[in-house]
Amino acid sequence: MSGRHIQNLKEFDPFADVQGGSTLTDEGIVHVRIQQRNGRKTLTTVQGLHEKFDKKLIAKYCKKHFACNGTVVEHPEYGEVIQLQGDQRDAFVEFLKSTGMAKPEAIKVHGF
């Protein structure tokens, strides 16, 4: 892992860094997380993308190019969250950087 700050989910609450009613789009930070499902299965979640981006279109593109399944869910506190099957953190970070949706310093990667 190339110098990224990665945090262990077993010792760290992935949503603890979000304070009260502040939205991540205001801060400009995009959070890319990995969550353990069952066995070896994992789920990659992305939150904090700006509202001007169509999350369903992004999920459709990622599903095709990353060869995985995914969806967009509405979270009451965090807004629309993109969920992709498998560990897609590296691929999604490269996608964000190459398209210019987020600056490299504004991307925070969480996981084990």
Short mmCIF file of N, CA, C and O in Angstrom, two decimals:
data_model
loop_
_atom_site.label_atom_id
_atom_site.label_comp_id
_atom_site.label_asym_id
_atom_site.label_seq_id
_atom_site.Cartn_x
_atom_site.Cartn_y
_atom_site.Cartn_z
N MET A 1 0.85 -1.16 0.00
CA MET A 1 0.00 0.00 0.00
C MET A 1 0.89 1.23 0.00
O MET A 1 1.72 1.40 0.88
N SER A 2 0.71 2.06 -0.93
CA SER A 2 1.64 3.15 -1.21
C SER A 2 1.42 4.37 -0.31
O SER A 2 0.83 5.34 -0.72
N GLY A 3 1.88 4.30 0.92
CA GLY A 3 1.92 5.46 1.79
C GLY A 3 0.55 6.02 2.18
O GLY A 3 0.46 7.13 2.67
N ARG A 4 -0.52 5.27 1.98
CA ARG A 4 -1.84 5.75 2.37
C ARG A 4 -2.05 5.46 3.84
O ARG A 4 -1.50 4.53 4.41
N HIS A 5 -2.90 6.25 4.46
CA HIS A 5 -3.22 6.04 5.85
C HIS A 5 -4.43 5.11 5.91
O HIS A 5 -5.55 5.50 5.60
N ILE A 6 -4.19 3.86 6.27
CA ILE A 6 -5.25 2.86 6.32
C ILE A 6 -5.49 2.49 7.77
O ILE A 6 -4.55 2.25 8.52
N GLN A 7 -6.75 2.42 8.14
CA GLN A 7 -7.10 2.16 9.53
C GLN A 7 -7.80 0.82 9.63
O GLN A 7 -8.55 0.42 8.76
N ASN A 8 -7.59 0.13 10.73
CA ASN A 8 -8.17 -1.17 10.97
C ASN A 8 -9.60 -1.00 11.46
O ASN A 8 -9.85 -0.32 12.44
N LEU A 9 -10.55 -1.66 10.81
CA LEU A 9 -11.95 -1.52 11.19
C LEU A 9 -12.26 -2.20 12.52
O LEU A 9 -13.20 -1.82 13.20
N LYS A 10 -11.50 -3.21 12.92
CA LYS A 10 -11.77 -3.89 14.17
C LYS A 10 -11.47 -3.00 15.36
O LYS A 10 -12.05 -3.14 16.41
N GLU A 11 -10.55 -2.06 15.22
CA GLU A 11 -10.18 -1.17 16.31
C GLU A 11 -10.71 0.24 16.10
O GLU A 11 -10.50 1.09 16.94
N PHE A 12 -11.38 0.49 15.00
CA PHE A 12 -11.75 1.85 14.64
C PHE A 12 -13.16 1.88 14.10
O PHE A 12 -13.54 1.06 13.28
N ASP A 13 -13.96 2.80 14.58
CA ASP A 13 -15.30 3.00 14.05
C ASP A 13 -15.19 3.82 12.77
O ASP A 13 -14.74 4.96 12.82
N PRO A 14 -15.57 3.28 11.60
CA PRO A 14 -15.36 3.99 10.34
C PRO A 14 -16.16 5.28 10.21
O PRO A 14 -15.82 6.15 9.44
N PHE A 15 -17.23 5.43 10.99
CA PHE A 15 -18.04 6.63 10.88
C PHE A 15 -17.80 7.59 12.04
O PHE A 15 -18.48 8.60 12.16
N ALA A 16 -16.83 7.31 12.89
CA ALA A 16 -16.58 8.15 14.06
C ALA A 16 -16.02 9.52 13.69
O ALA A 16 -16.19 10.47 14.43
N ASP A 17 -15.33 9.65 12.55
CA ASP A 17 -14.72 10.93 12.20
C ASP A 17 -15.73 11.93 11.63
O ASP A 17 -15.38 13.07 11.38
N VAL A 18 -16.98 11.54 11.48
CA VAL A 18 -18.01 12.45 11.00
C VAL A 18 -18.67 13.08 12.22
O VAL A 18 -19.21 12.39 13.07
N GLN A 19 -18.62 14.39 12.31
CA GLN A 19 -19.15 15.10 13.47
C GLN A 19 -20.58 15.54 13.22
O GLN A 19 -20.87 16.19 12.22
N GLY A 20 -21.46 15.21 14.14
CA GLY A 20 -22.83 15.72 14.19
C GLY A 20 -23.51 15.88 12.85
O GLY A 20 -23.68 14.94 12.10
N GLY A 21 -23.93 17.10 12.53
CA GLY A 21 -24.71 17.36 11.34
C GLY A 21 -23.90 17.82 10.15
O GLY A 21 -24.46 18.20 9.14
N SER A 22 -22.59 17.85 10.25
CA SER A 22 -21.79 18.32 9.12
C SER A 22 -21.81 17.28 8.01
O SER A 22 -21.79 16.09 8.25
N THR A 23 -21.85 17.77 6.78
CA THR A 23 -21.86 16.86 5.65
C THR A 23 -20.47 16.77 5.06
O THR A 23 -19.70 17.72 5.10
N LEU A 24 -20.15 15.63 4.51
CA LEU A 24 -18.82 15.42 3.96
C LEU A 24 -18.60 16.21 2.68
O LEU A 24 -17.48 16.54 2.35
N THR A 25 -19.67 16.51 1.97
CA THR A 25 -19.50 17.27 0.74
C THR A 25 -19.04 18.69 1.05
O THR A 25 -18.36 19.30 0.26
N ASP A 26 -19.42 19.21 2.21
CA ASP A 26 -18.96 20.53 2.61
C ASP A 26 -17.46 20.52 2.89
O ASP A 26 -16.75 21.45 2.58
N GLU A 27 -16.99 19.44 3.51
CA GLU A 27 -15.58 19.32 3.83
C GLU A 27 -14.76 18.95 2.60
O GLU A 27 -13.57 19.20 2.56
N GLY A 28 -15.38 18.30 1.61
CA GLY A 28 -14.68 17.92 0.41
C GLY A 28 -13.88 16.64 0.54
O GLY A 28 -13.04 16.35 -0.29
N ILE A 29 -14.15 15.84 1.57
CA ILE A 29 -13.42 14.60 1.78
C ILE A 29 -14.26 13.43 1.26
O ILE A 29 -15.44 13.32 1.58
N VAL A 30 -13.63 12.57 0.47
CA VAL A 30 -14.29 11.37 -0.03
C VAL A 30 -13.75 10.19 0.77
O VAL A 30 -12.54 9.97 0.82
N HIS A 31 -14.64 9.44 1.39
CA HIS A 31 -14.25 8.29 2.21
C HIS A 31 -14.49 7.01 1.42
O HIS A 31 -15.61 6.76 0.95
N VAL A 32 -13.46 6.20 1.28
CA VAL A 32 -13.55 4.89 0.61
C VAL A 32 -13.27 3.86 1.69
O VAL A 32 -12.17 3.81 2.25
N ARG A 33 -14.27 3.03 2.00
CA ARG A 33 -14.16 2.07 3.10
C ARG A 33 -14.34 0.65 2.59
O ARG A 33 -14.99 0.43 1.58
N ILE A 34 -13.80 -0.28 3.35
CA ILE A 34 -14.05 -1.70 3.08
C ILE A 34 -14.66 -2.28 4.35
O ILE A 34 -14.25 -1.94 5.45
N GLN A 35 -15.68 -3.10 4.16
CA GLN A 35 -16.35 -3.74 5.29
C GLN A 35 -16.39 -5.23 5.06
O GLN A 35 -16.65 -5.68 3.94
N GLN A 36 -16.17 -5.99 6.12
CA GLN A 36 -16.22 -7.44 6.05
C GLN A 36 -17.68 -7.88 6.07
O GLN A 36 -18.45 -7.40 6.90
N ARG A 37 -18.07 -8.74 5.16
CA ARG A 37 -19.44 -9.27 5.17
C ARG A 37 -19.46 -10.60 5.90
O ARG A 37 -19.62 -10.64 7.11
N ASN A 38 -19.28 -11.69 5.20
CA ASN A 38 -19.22 -12.99 5.84
C ASN A 38 -18.16 -13.83 5.14
O ASN A 38 -18.04 -13.80 3.92
N GLY A 39 -17.38 -14.52 5.92
CA GLY A 39 -16.29 -15.30 5.34
C GLY A 39 -15.25 -14.39 4.71
O GLY A 39 -14.73 -13.49 5.35
N ARG A 40 -14.96 -14.61 3.43
CA ARG A 40 -13.98 -13.79 2.72
C ARG A 40 -14.63 -12.66 1.92
O ARG A 40 -13.94 -11.93 1.21
N LYS A 41 -15.92 -12.53 2.01
CA LYS A 41 -16.65 -11.51 1.23
C LYS A 41 -16.46 -10.12 1.85
O LYS A 41 -16.51 -9.96 3.06
N THR A 42 -16.28 -9.14 0.98
CA THR A 42 -16.12 -7.76 1.44
C THR A 42 -17.02 -6.83 0.63
O THR A 42 -17.50 -7.19 -0.45
N LEU A 43 -17.20 -5.64 1.15
CA LEU A 43 -18.04 -4.62 0.53
C LEU A 43 -17.27 -3.31 0.58
O LEU A 43 -16.78 -2.91 1.63
N THR A 44 -17.16 -2.64 -0.55
CA THR A 44 -16.50 -1.33 -0.62
C THR A 44 -17.58 -0.26 -0.66
O THR A 44 -18.50 -0.33 -1.48
N THR A 45 -17.48 0.72 0.24
CA THR A 45 -18.44 1.81 0.27
C THR A 45 -17.71 3.13 0.02
O THR A 45 -16.59 3.32 0.46
N VAL A 46 -18.39 4.01 -0.71
CA VAL A 46 -17.83 5.33 -1.05
C VAL A 46 -18.84 6.38 -0.67
O VAL A 46 -19.99 6.32 -1.11
N GLN A 47 -18.42 7.33 0.14
CA GLN A 47 -19.30 8.43 0.51
C GLN A 47 -18.54 9.74 0.46
O GLN A 47 -17.32 9.75 0.53
N GLY A 48 -19.27 10.81 0.29
CA GLY A 48 -18.65 12.13 0.29
C GLY A 48 -18.45 12.73 -1.08
O GLY A 48 -17.88 13.81 -1.19
N LEU A 49 -18.91 12.06 -2.13
CA LEU A 49 -18.82 12.65 -3.46
C LEU A 49 -19.76 13.86 -3.54
O LEU A 49 -20.82 13.86 -2.92
N HIS A 50 -19.38 14.82 -4.31
CA HIS A 50 -20.19 16.04 -4.43
C HIS A 50 -21.55 15.71 -5.03
O HIS A 50 -21.69 14.78 -5.82
N GLU A 51 -22.56 16.49 -4.65
CA GLU A 51 -23.93 16.24 -5.10
C GLU A 51 -24.11 16.41 -6.60
O GLU A 51 -25.06 15.88 -7.17
N LYS A 52 -23.22 17.15 -7.25
CA LYS A 52 -23.39 17.37 -8.69
C LYS A 52 -23.11 16.12 -9.51
O LYS A 52 -23.50 16.04 -10.67
N PHE A 53 -22.45 15.11 -8.92
CA PHE A 53 -22.16 13.86 -9.62
C PHE A 53 -23.34 12.91 -9.49
O PHE A 53 -23.93 12.78 -8.42
N ASP A 54 -23.65 12.21 -10.58
CA ASP A 54 -24.72 11.21 -10.59
C ASP A 54 -24.14 9.89 -10.06
O ASP A 54 -23.39 9.21 -10.75
N LYS A 55 -24.49 9.56 -8.81
CA LYS A 55 -23.92 8.36 -8.18
C LYS A 55 -24.35 7.08 -8.87
O LYS A 55 -23.58 6.13 -8.96
N LYS A 56 -25.58 7.04 -9.39
CA LYS A 56 -26.04 5.83 -10.08
C LYS A 56 -25.25 5.61 -11.37
O LYS A 56 -24.92 4.47 -11.71
N LEU A 57 -24.91 6.67 -12.06
CA LEU A 57 -24.11 6.55 -13.28
C LEU A 57 -22.68 6.12 -12.94
O LEU A 57 -22.09 5.30 -13.66
N ILE A 58 -22.14 6.65 -11.86
CA ILE A 58 -20.80 6.25 -11.41
C ILE A 58 -20.80 4.77 -11.04
O ILE A 58 -19.89 4.02 -11.40
N ALA A 59 -21.82 4.33 -10.30
CA ALA A 59 -21.92 2.92 -9.91
C ALA A 59 -22.04 2.02 -11.15
O ALA A 59 -21.42 0.96 -11.22
N LYS A 60 -22.80 2.46 -12.14
CA LYS A 60 -22.96 1.68 -13.37
C LYS A 60 -21.61 1.54 -14.10
O LYS A 60 -21.26 0.45 -14.56
N TYR A 61 -20.86 2.64 -14.18
CA TYR A 61 -19.55 2.60 -14.83
C TYR A 61 -18.61 1.66 -14.06
O TYR A 61 -17.92 0.84 -14.66
N CYS A 62 -18.58 1.78 -12.74
CA CYS A 62 -17.68 0.97 -11.92
C CYS A 62 -18.04 -0.51 -12.00
O CYS A 62 -17.16 -1.36 -12.04
N LYS A 63 -19.33 -0.82 -12.01
CA LYS A 63 -19.74 -2.21 -12.10
C LYS A 63 -19.22 -2.84 -13.39
O LYS A 63 -18.76 -3.98 -13.39
N LYS A 64 -19.27 -2.09 -14.47
CA LYS A 64 -18.83 -2.63 -15.76
C LYS A 64 -17.30 -2.75 -15.82
O LYS A 64 -16.77 -3.78 -16.25
N HIS A 65 -16.58 -1.72 -15.38
CA HIS A 65 -15.14 -1.70 -15.55
C HIS A 65 -14.37 -2.43 -14.44
O HIS A 65 -13.23 -2.83 -14.65
N PHE A 66 -14.98 -2.59 -13.27
CA PHE A 66 -14.32 -3.32 -12.18
C PHE A 66 -14.79 -4.76 -12.10
O PHE A 66 -14.33 -5.51 -11.25
N ALA A 67 -15.74 -5.16 -12.96
CA ALA A 67 -16.29 -6.51 -12.99
C ALA A 67 -16.83 -6.93 -11.63
O ALA A 67 -16.45 -7.95 -11.05
N CYS A 68 -17.72 -6.10 -11.10
CA CYS A 68 -18.34 -6.41 -9.81
C CYS A 68 -19.78 -5.93 -9.85
O CYS A 68 -20.21 -5.29 -10.81
N ASN A 69 -20.52 -6.24 -8.81
CA ASN A 69 -21.88 -5.74 -8.69
C ASN A 69 -21.89 -4.59 -7.70
O ASN A 69 -20.95 -4.44 -6.91
N GLY A 70 -22.92 -3.77 -7.74
CA GLY A 70 -22.97 -2.65 -6.82
C GLY A 70 -24.30 -1.94 -6.87
O GLY A 70 -25.16 -2.24 -7.70
N THR A 71 -24.46 -0.99 -5.96
CA THR A 71 -25.70 -0.24 -5.87
C THR A 71 -25.45 1.10 -5.18
O THR A 71 -24.36 1.34 -4.65
N VAL A 72 -26.45 1.95 -5.21
CA VAL A 72 -26.41 3.22 -4.48
C VAL A 72 -27.51 3.17 -3.44
O VAL A 72 -28.67 2.90 -3.77
N VAL A 73 -27.14 3.37 -2.17
CA VAL A 73 -28.12 3.34 -1.09
C VAL A 73 -28.22 4.73 -0.47
O VAL A 73 -27.26 5.50 -0.47
N GLU A 74 -29.38 5.04 0.03
CA GLU A 74 -29.62 6.33 0.69
C GLU A 74 -29.47 6.13 2.19
O GLU A 74 -30.21 5.38 2.82
N HIS A 75 -28.48 6.79 2.78
CA HIS A 75 -28.24 6.74 4.21
C HIS A 75 -28.82 8.00 4.82
O HIS A 75 -28.62 9.10 4.29
N PRO A 76 -29.56 7.88 5.93
CA PRO A 76 -30.22 9.07 6.49
C PRO A 76 -29.24 10.17 6.94
O PRO A 76 -29.56 11.35 6.86
N GLU A 77 -28.06 9.78 7.40
CA GLU A 77 -27.10 10.77 7.90
C GLU A 77 -26.05 11.15 6.86
O GLU A 77 -25.63 12.31 6.78
N TYR A 78 -25.61 10.21 6.03
CA TYR A 78 -24.50 10.44 5.12
C TYR A 78 -24.91 10.66 3.67
O TYR A 78 -24.06 10.83 2.81
N GLY A 79 -26.20 10.62 3.38
CA GLY A 79 -26.66 10.84 2.01
C GLY A 79 -26.51 9.59 1.15
O GLY A 79 -26.58 8.47 1.64
N GLU A 80 -26.28 9.79 -0.13
CA GLU A 80 -26.14 8.65 -1.05
C GLU A 80 -24.76 8.04 -0.90
O GLU A 80 -23.74 8.74 -0.93
N VAL A 81 -24.72 6.72 -0.75
CA VAL A 81 -23.47 5.98 -0.58
C VAL A 81 -23.41 4.93 -1.67
O VAL A 81 -24.37 4.19 -1.89
N ILE A 82 -22.28 4.86 -2.36
CA ILE A 82 -22.06 3.84 -3.39
C ILE A 82 -21.50 2.59 -2.72
O ILE A 82 -20.53 2.67 -1.96
N GLN A 83 -22.10 1.44 -3.00
CA GLN A 83 -21.61 0.16 -2.47
C GLN A 83 -21.22 -0.73 -3.64
O GLN A 83 -21.99 -0.91 -4.58
N LEU A 84 -20.01 -1.29 -3.57
CA LEU A 84 -19.51 -2.21 -4.59
C LEU A 84 -19.07 -3.50 -3.92
O LEU A 84 -18.49 -3.48 -2.83
N GLN A 85 -19.30 -4.62 -4.59
CA GLN A 85 -18.88 -5.90 -4.05
C GLN A 85 -17.38 -6.07 -4.21
O GLN A 85 -16.80 -5.67 -5.22
N GLY A 86 -16.75 -6.65 -3.20
CA GLY A 86 -15.32 -6.93 -3.26
C GLY A 86 -14.49 -5.76 -2.80
O GLY A 86 -14.99 -4.69 -2.45
N ASP A 87 -13.18 -5.95 -2.81
CA ASP A 87 -12.23 -4.91 -2.40
C ASP A 87 -11.88 -4.08 -3.63
O ASP A 87 -10.98 -4.42 -4.39
N GLN A 88 -12.58 -2.99 -3.83
CA GLN A 88 -12.40 -2.13 -4.99
C GLN A 88 -11.75 -0.80 -4.61
O GLN A 88 -11.83 0.17 -5.36
N ARG A 89 -11.10 -0.73 -3.44
CA ARG A 89 -10.54 0.54 -2.95
C ARG A 89 -9.52 1.12 -3.91
O ARG A 89 -9.62 2.29 -4.30
N ASP A 90 -8.52 0.34 -4.29
CA ASP A 90 -7.46 0.86 -5.17
C ASP A 90 -8.01 1.28 -6.53
O ASP A 90 -7.66 2.35 -7.05
N ALA A 91 -8.88 0.46 -7.09
CA ALA A 91 -9.44 0.77 -8.40
C ALA A 91 -10.30 2.03 -8.33
O ALA A 91 -10.25 2.88 -9.23
N PHE A 92 -11.09 2.18 -7.26
CA PHE A 92 -11.95 3.35 -7.16
C PHE A 92 -11.15 4.62 -6.91
O PHE A 92 -11.48 5.68 -7.45
N VAL A 93 -10.08 4.53 -6.12
CA VAL A 93 -9.23 5.70 -5.88
C VAL A 93 -8.58 6.15 -7.19
O VAL A 93 -8.52 7.34 -7.50
N GLU A 94 -8.08 5.20 -7.99
CA GLU A 94 -7.50 5.55 -9.29
C GLU A 94 -8.54 6.16 -10.22
O GLU A 94 -8.25 7.09 -10.96
N PHE A 95 -9.78 5.64 -10.16
CA PHE A 95 -10.87 6.20 -10.95
C PHE A 95 -11.14 7.65 -10.55
O PHE A 95 -11.30 8.52 -11.41
N LEU A 96 -11.18 7.93 -9.25
CA LEU A 96 -11.43 9.30 -8.77
C LEU A 96 -10.32 10.24 -9.21
O LEU A 96 -10.58 11.37 -9.64
N LYS A 97 -9.08 9.78 -9.12
CA LYS A 97 -7.95 10.62 -9.50
C LYS A 97 -7.93 10.88 -11.01
O LYS A 97 -7.69 12.00 -11.45
N SER A 98 -8.18 9.84 -11.80
CA SER A 98 -8.09 9.99 -13.26
C SER A 98 -9.22 10.85 -13.83
O SER A 98 -9.01 11.55 -14.81
N THR A 99 -10.39 10.81 -13.20
CA THR A 99 -11.50 11.62 -13.70
C THR A 99 -11.50 13.02 -13.11
O THR A 99 -12.22 13.89 -13.61
N GLY A 100 -10.76 13.23 -12.05
CA GLY A 100 -10.71 14.55 -11.42
C GLY A 100 -11.90 14.83 -10.52
O GLY A 100 -12.16 15.99 -10.19
N MET A 101 -12.62 13.82 -10.10
CA MET A 101 -13.76 14.01 -9.19
C MET A 101 -13.32 14.43 -7.80
O MET A 101 -14.07 15.08 -7.09
N ALA A 102 -12.11 14.01 -7.42
CA ALA A 102 -11.58 14.36 -6.10
C ALA A 102 -10.08 14.50 -6.19
O ALA A 102 -9.41 13.78 -6.95
N LYS A 103 -9.54 15.42 -5.43
CA LYS A 103 -8.09 15.59 -5.37
C LYS A 103 -7.49 14.46 -4.53
O LYS A 103 -8.15 13.96 -3.61
N PRO A 104 -6.26 14.05 -4.82
CA PRO A 104 -5.66 12.95 -4.06
C PRO A 104 -5.60 13.22 -2.56
O PRO A 104 -5.77 12.30 -1.76
N GLU A 105 -5.41 14.47 -2.15
CA GLU A 105 -5.34 14.76 -0.72
C GLU A 105 -6.73 14.79 -0.07
O GLU A 105 -6.83 14.80 1.15
N ALA A 106 -7.79 14.76 -0.88
CA ALA A 106 -9.15 14.79 -0.35
C ALA A 106 -9.76 13.38 -0.29
O ALA A 106 -10.92 13.24 0.03
N ILE A 107 -8.97 12.35 -0.61
CA ILE A 107 -9.45 10.97 -0.58
C ILE A 107 -8.89 10.30 0.66
O ILE A 107 -7.69 10.28 0.88
N LYS A 108 -9.77 9.74 1.47
CA LYS A 108 -9.36 9.05 2.69
C LYS A 108 -9.78 7.58 2.57
O LYS A 108 -10.96 7.30 2.40
N VAL A 109 -8.82 6.68 2.65
CA VAL A 109 -9.07 5.25 2.49
C VAL A 109 -9.05 4.59 3.86
O VAL A 109 -8.12 4.79 4.63
N HIS A 110 -10.10 3.84 4.17
CA HIS A 110 -10.21 3.13 5.43
C HIS A 110 -10.23 1.63 5.15
O HIS A 110 -10.66 1.19 4.11
N GLY A 111 -9.81 0.84 6.10
CA GLY A 111 -9.89 -0.60 5.96
C GLY A 111 -8.72 -1.32 6.57
O GLY A 111 -7.84 -0.70 7.17
N PHE A 112 -8.71 -2.61 6.39
CA PHE A 112 -7.68 -3.43 7.02
C PHE A 112 -6.56 -3.75 6.11
O PHE A 112 -6.41 -3.59 5.03
#
